[in-house]
mmCIF file of N, CA and C in Angstrom:
data_model
loop_
_atom_site.group_PDB
_atom_site.id
_atom_site.type_symbol
_atom_site.label_atom_id
_atom_site.label_comp_id
_atom_site.label_asym_id
_atom_site.label_seq_id
_atom_site.Cartn_x
_atom_site.Cartn_y
_atom_site.Cartn_z
ATOM 1 N N MET A 1 -85.322 11.798 30.270
ATOM 2 C CA MET A 1 -85.665 11.247 31.561
ATOM 3 C C MET A 1 -84.516 10.395 32.111
ATOM 4 N N ARG A 2 -83.839 9.678 31.202
ATOM 5 C CA ARG A 2 -82.724 8.829 31.632
ATOM 6 C C ARG A 2 -81.581 9.665 32.195
ATOM 7 N N LYS A 3 -81.322 10.826 31.574
ATOM 8 C CA LYS A 3 -80.264 11.704 32.077
ATOM 9 C C LYS A 3 -80.627 12.260 33.456
ATOM 10 N N LEU A 4 -81.885 12.609 33.650
ATOM 11 C CA LEU A 4 -82.319 13.139 34.940
ATOM 12 C C LEU A 4 -82.171 12.090 36.030
ATOM 13 N N LEU A 5 -82.603 10.884 35.758
ATOM 14 C CA LEU A 5 -82.483 9.804 36.735
ATOM 15 C C LEU A 5 -81.014 9.491 37.028
ATOM 16 N N GLY A 6 -80.183 9.496 36.002
ATOM 17 C CA GLY A 6 -78.754 9.277 36.208
ATOM 18 C C GLY A 6 -78.119 10.372 37.028
ATOM 19 N N GLY A 7 -78.526 11.618 36.776
ATOM 20 C CA GLY A 7 -77.990 12.733 37.551
ATOM 21 C C GLY A 7 -78.409 12.681 39.010
ATOM 22 N N ILE A 8 -79.657 12.328 39.257
ATOM 23 C CA ILE A 8 -80.139 12.204 40.635
ATOM 24 C C ILE A 8 -79.424 11.058 41.342
ATOM 25 N N THR A 9 -79.235 9.958 40.643
ATOM 26 C CA THR A 9 -78.520 8.819 41.220
ATOM 27 C C THR A 9 -77.076 9.191 41.546
ATOM 28 N N ALA A 10 -76.432 9.914 40.639
ATOM 29 C CA ALA A 10 -75.050 10.336 40.878
ATOM 30 C C ALA A 10 -74.964 11.278 42.079
ATOM 31 N N LEU A 11 -75.898 12.198 42.206
ATOM 32 C CA LEU A 11 -75.887 13.109 43.346
ATOM 33 C C LEU A 11 -76.144 12.368 44.657
ATOM 34 N N PHE A 12 -77.043 11.393 44.623
ATOM 35 C CA PHE A 12 -77.297 10.585 45.817
ATOM 36 C C PHE A 12 -76.038 9.811 46.213
ATOM 37 N N GLY A 13 -75.387 9.201 45.233
ATOM 38 C CA GLY A 13 -74.150 8.468 45.510
ATOM 39 C C GLY A 13 -73.058 9.367 46.036
ATOM 40 N N LEU A 14 -72.977 10.587 45.508
ATOM 41 C CA LEU A 14 -71.987 11.540 45.995
ATOM 42 C C LEU A 14 -72.273 11.930 47.445
ATOM 43 N N GLY A 15 -73.538 12.087 47.765
ATOM 44 C CA GLY A 15 -73.913 12.401 49.138
ATOM 45 C C GLY A 15 -73.581 11.272 50.098
ATOM 46 N N VAL A 16 -73.868 10.031 49.703
ATOM 47 C CA VAL A 16 -73.557 8.880 50.547
ATOM 48 C C VAL A 16 -72.050 8.741 50.728
ATOM 49 N N THR A 17 -71.304 8.949 49.663
ATOM 50 C CA THR A 17 -69.852 8.881 49.740
ATOM 51 C C THR A 17 -69.296 9.962 50.668
ATOM 52 N N THR A 18 -69.816 11.163 50.547
ATOM 53 C CA THR A 18 -69.366 12.259 51.402
ATOM 54 C C THR A 18 -69.671 11.969 52.869
ATOM 55 N N PHE A 19 -70.874 11.481 53.143
ATOM 56 C CA PHE A 19 -71.243 11.166 54.520
ATOM 57 C C PHE A 19 -70.374 10.044 55.083
ATOM 58 N N GLY A 20 -70.173 8.984 54.311
ATOM 59 C CA GLY A 20 -69.330 7.880 54.777
ATOM 60 C C GLY A 20 -67.887 8.310 54.999
ATOM 61 N N GLY A 21 -67.364 9.115 54.094
ATOM 62 C CA GLY A 21 -65.999 9.618 54.254
ATOM 63 C C GLY A 21 -65.872 10.532 55.451
ATOM 64 N N TRP A 22 -66.875 11.377 55.666
ATOM 65 C CA TRP A 22 -66.839 12.278 56.822
ATOM 66 C C TRP A 22 -66.848 11.476 58.119
ATOM 67 N N MET A 23 -67.652 10.417 58.173
ATOM 68 C CA MET A 23 -67.708 9.592 59.377
ATOM 69 C C MET A 23 -66.368 8.903 59.630
ATOM 70 N N LEU A 24 -65.646 8.565 58.578
ATOM 71 C CA LEU A 24 -64.352 7.902 58.741
ATOM 72 C C LEU A 24 -63.255 8.860 59.209
ATOM 73 N N ILE A 25 -63.244 10.084 58.685
ATOM 74 C CA ILE A 25 -62.122 10.972 58.989
ATOM 75 C C ILE A 25 -62.398 11.966 60.102
ATOM 76 N N ARG A 26 -63.631 12.125 60.538
ATOM 77 C CA ARG A 26 -63.949 13.181 61.504
ATOM 78 C C ARG A 26 -63.222 12.990 62.829
ATOM 79 N N GLY A 27 -63.043 11.746 63.261
ATOM 80 C CA GLY A 27 -62.393 11.505 64.541
ATOM 81 C C GLY A 27 -60.883 11.677 64.496
ATOM 82 N N PRO A 28 -60.182 10.822 63.780
ATOM 83 C CA PRO A 28 -58.715 10.858 63.824
ATOM 84 C C PRO A 28 -58.096 12.147 63.272
ATOM 85 N N PHE A 29 -58.699 12.738 62.270
ATOM 86 C CA PHE A 29 -58.081 13.890 61.622
ATOM 87 C C PHE A 29 -58.540 15.224 62.188
ATOM 88 N N PHE A 30 -59.628 15.236 62.946
ATOM 89 C CA PHE A 30 -60.132 16.486 63.500
ATOM 90 C C PHE A 30 -60.111 16.494 65.023
ATOM 91 N N GLY A 31 -59.259 15.686 65.621
ATOM 92 C CA GLY A 31 -59.054 15.724 67.055
ATOM 93 C C GLY A 31 -60.048 14.955 67.891
ATOM 94 N N GLY A 32 -60.935 14.207 67.279
ATOM 95 C CA GLY A 32 -61.919 13.434 68.029
ATOM 96 C C GLY A 32 -61.488 11.981 68.152
ATOM 97 N N PRO A 33 -62.269 11.205 68.867
ATOM 98 C CA PRO A 33 -61.929 9.785 68.995
ATOM 99 C C PRO A 33 -62.277 9.017 67.720
ATOM 100 N N ALA A 34 -61.559 7.950 67.482
ATOM 101 C CA ALA A 34 -61.857 7.087 66.337
ATOM 102 C C ALA A 34 -63.137 6.310 66.617
ATOM 103 N N LEU A 35 -63.816 5.903 65.574
ATOM 104 C CA LEU A 35 -65.031 5.111 65.722
ATOM 105 C C LEU A 35 -64.696 3.719 66.232
ATOM 106 N N GLU A 36 -65.674 3.093 66.838
ATOM 107 C CA GLU A 36 -65.525 1.690 67.232
ATOM 108 C C GLU A 36 -65.508 0.836 65.969
ATOM 109 N N ALA A 37 -65.275 -0.448 66.139
ATOM 110 C CA ALA A 37 -65.085 -1.337 64.983
ATOM 111 C C ALA A 37 -66.332 -1.437 64.100
ATOM 112 N N VAL A 38 -67.483 -1.685 64.693
ATOM 113 C CA VAL A 38 -68.704 -1.893 63.892
ATOM 114 C C VAL A 38 -69.139 -0.600 63.190
ATOM 115 N N PRO A 39 -69.195 0.543 63.858
ATOM 116 C CA PRO A 39 -69.535 1.771 63.124
ATOM 117 C C PRO A 39 -68.510 2.139 62.052
ATOM 118 N N MET A 40 -67.238 1.796 62.273
ATOM 119 C CA MET A 40 -66.227 2.091 61.261
ATOM 120 C C MET A 40 -66.441 1.228 60.018
ATOM 121 N N VAL A 41 -66.784 -0.036 60.211
ATOM 122 C CA VAL A 41 -67.066 -0.908 59.068
ATOM 123 C C VAL A 41 -68.315 -0.419 58.339
ATOM 124 N N ALA A 42 -69.317 0.044 59.083
ATOM 125 C CA ALA A 42 -70.529 0.577 58.457
ATOM 126 C C ALA A 42 -70.226 1.839 57.653
ATOM 127 N N ALA A 43 -69.400 2.725 58.197
ATOM 128 C CA ALA A 43 -69.034 3.945 57.473
ATOM 129 C C ALA A 43 -68.209 3.623 56.230
ATOM 130 N N LEU A 44 -67.309 2.666 56.331
ATOM 131 C CA LEU A 44 -66.517 2.259 55.167
ATOM 132 C C LEU A 44 -67.401 1.620 54.104
ATOM 133 N N THR A 45 -68.359 0.821 54.528
ATOM 134 C CA THR A 45 -69.306 0.216 53.585
ATOM 135 C C THR A 45 -70.128 1.290 52.896
ATOM 136 N N ALA A 46 -70.609 2.275 53.652
ATOM 137 C CA ALA A 46 -71.369 3.374 53.056
ATOM 138 C C ALA A 46 -70.514 4.136 52.052
ATOM 139 N N PHE A 47 -69.248 4.357 52.386
ATOM 140 C CA PHE A 47 -68.351 5.059 51.466
ATOM 141 C C PHE A 47 -68.186 4.287 50.160
ATOM 142 N N LEU A 48 -67.913 2.991 50.258
ATOM 143 C CA LEU A 48 -67.687 2.193 49.054
ATOM 144 C C LEU A 48 -68.956 2.027 48.224
ATOM 145 N N VAL A 49 -70.077 1.797 48.877
ATOM 146 C CA VAL A 49 -71.348 1.680 48.147
ATOM 147 C C VAL A 49 -71.693 3.018 47.504
ATOM 148 N N GLY A 50 -71.415 4.120 48.184
ATOM 149 C CA GLY A 50 -71.651 5.438 47.603
ATOM 150 C C GLY A 50 -70.824 5.687 46.360
ATOM 151 N N VAL A 51 -69.585 5.219 46.354
ATOM 152 C CA VAL A 51 -68.737 5.365 45.163
ATOM 153 C C VAL A 51 -69.325 4.583 43.989
ATOM 154 N N VAL A 52 -69.775 3.369 44.253
ATOM 155 C CA VAL A 52 -70.370 2.544 43.197
ATOM 156 C C VAL A 52 -71.644 3.197 42.664
ATOM 157 N N ILE A 53 -72.501 3.681 43.557
ATOM 158 C CA ILE A 53 -73.752 4.328 43.133
ATOM 159 C C ILE A 53 -73.444 5.606 42.353
ATOM 160 N N PHE A 54 -72.456 6.368 42.805
ATOM 161 C CA PHE A 54 -72.084 7.593 42.109
ATOM 162 C C PHE A 54 -71.655 7.306 40.673
ATOM 163 N N PHE A 55 -70.767 6.334 40.492
ATOM 164 C CA PHE A 55 -70.292 6.056 39.137
ATOM 165 C C PHE A 55 -71.360 5.401 38.279
ATOM 166 N N ARG A 56 -72.255 4.647 38.881
ATOM 167 C CA ARG A 56 -73.380 4.073 38.121
ATOM 168 C C ARG A 56 -74.267 5.199 37.593
ATOM 169 N N GLY A 57 -74.569 6.167 38.445
ATOM 170 C CA GLY A 57 -75.369 7.306 38.002
ATOM 171 C C GLY A 57 -74.647 8.172 36.995
ATOM 172 N N LEU A 58 -73.343 8.340 37.188
ATOM 173 C CA LEU A 58 -72.559 9.144 36.256
ATOM 174 C C LEU A 58 -72.523 8.507 34.867
ATOM 175 N N VAL A 59 -72.391 7.202 34.823
ATOM 176 C CA VAL A 59 -72.382 6.503 33.537
ATOM 177 C C VAL A 59 -73.741 6.605 32.862
ATOM 178 N N ARG A 60 -74.816 6.494 33.640
ATOM 179 C CA ARG A 60 -76.155 6.645 33.058
ATOM 180 C C ARG A 60 -76.369 8.065 32.565
ATOM 181 N N TRP A 61 -75.879 9.049 33.330
ATOM 182 C CA TRP A 61 -76.050 10.437 32.929
ATOM 183 C C TRP A 61 -75.267 10.751 31.654
ATOM 184 N N ALA A 62 -74.065 10.191 31.553
ATOM 185 C CA ALA A 62 -73.226 10.443 30.380
ATOM 186 C C ALA A 62 -73.691 9.657 29.160
ATOM 187 N N GLY A 63 -74.465 8.595 29.368
ATOM 188 C CA GLY A 63 -74.959 7.803 28.249
ATOM 189 C C GLY A 63 -73.898 6.883 27.668
ATOM 190 N N VAL A 64 -72.963 6.467 28.480
ATOM 191 C CA VAL A 64 -71.885 5.602 28.018
ATOM 192 C C VAL A 64 -72.264 4.156 28.293
ATOM 193 N N GLY A 65 -71.915 3.257 27.390
ATOM 194 C CA GLY A 65 -72.153 1.849 27.627
ATOM 195 C C GLY A 65 -73.121 1.247 26.625
ATOM 196 N N ALA A 66 -73.345 -0.026 26.799
ATOM 197 C CA ALA A 66 -74.222 -0.753 25.886
ATOM 198 C C ALA A 66 -75.688 -0.473 26.204
ATOM 199 N N ARG A 67 -76.492 -0.428 25.187
ATOM 200 C CA ARG A 67 -77.940 -0.271 25.349
ATOM 201 C C ARG A 67 -78.585 -1.638 25.185
ATOM 202 N N ILE A 68 -78.846 -2.260 26.307
ATOM 203 C CA ILE A 68 -79.429 -3.612 26.267
ATOM 204 C C ILE A 68 -80.886 -3.533 26.674
#
């Protein structure tokens, strides 16, 4: 059950990271306008939080770390 929950968490984090990254690069790199300041900070926050959630789930899925 722990591996399943870790895998689901990792996939969720990967999805959030992908969405946040897409929001950051879709404008400047694909010919569109850049985001305004507040939406850009929100997209960057989503990207960084997604990376943290992804690695937290990956570590749980792999079973690495202390068992407290």
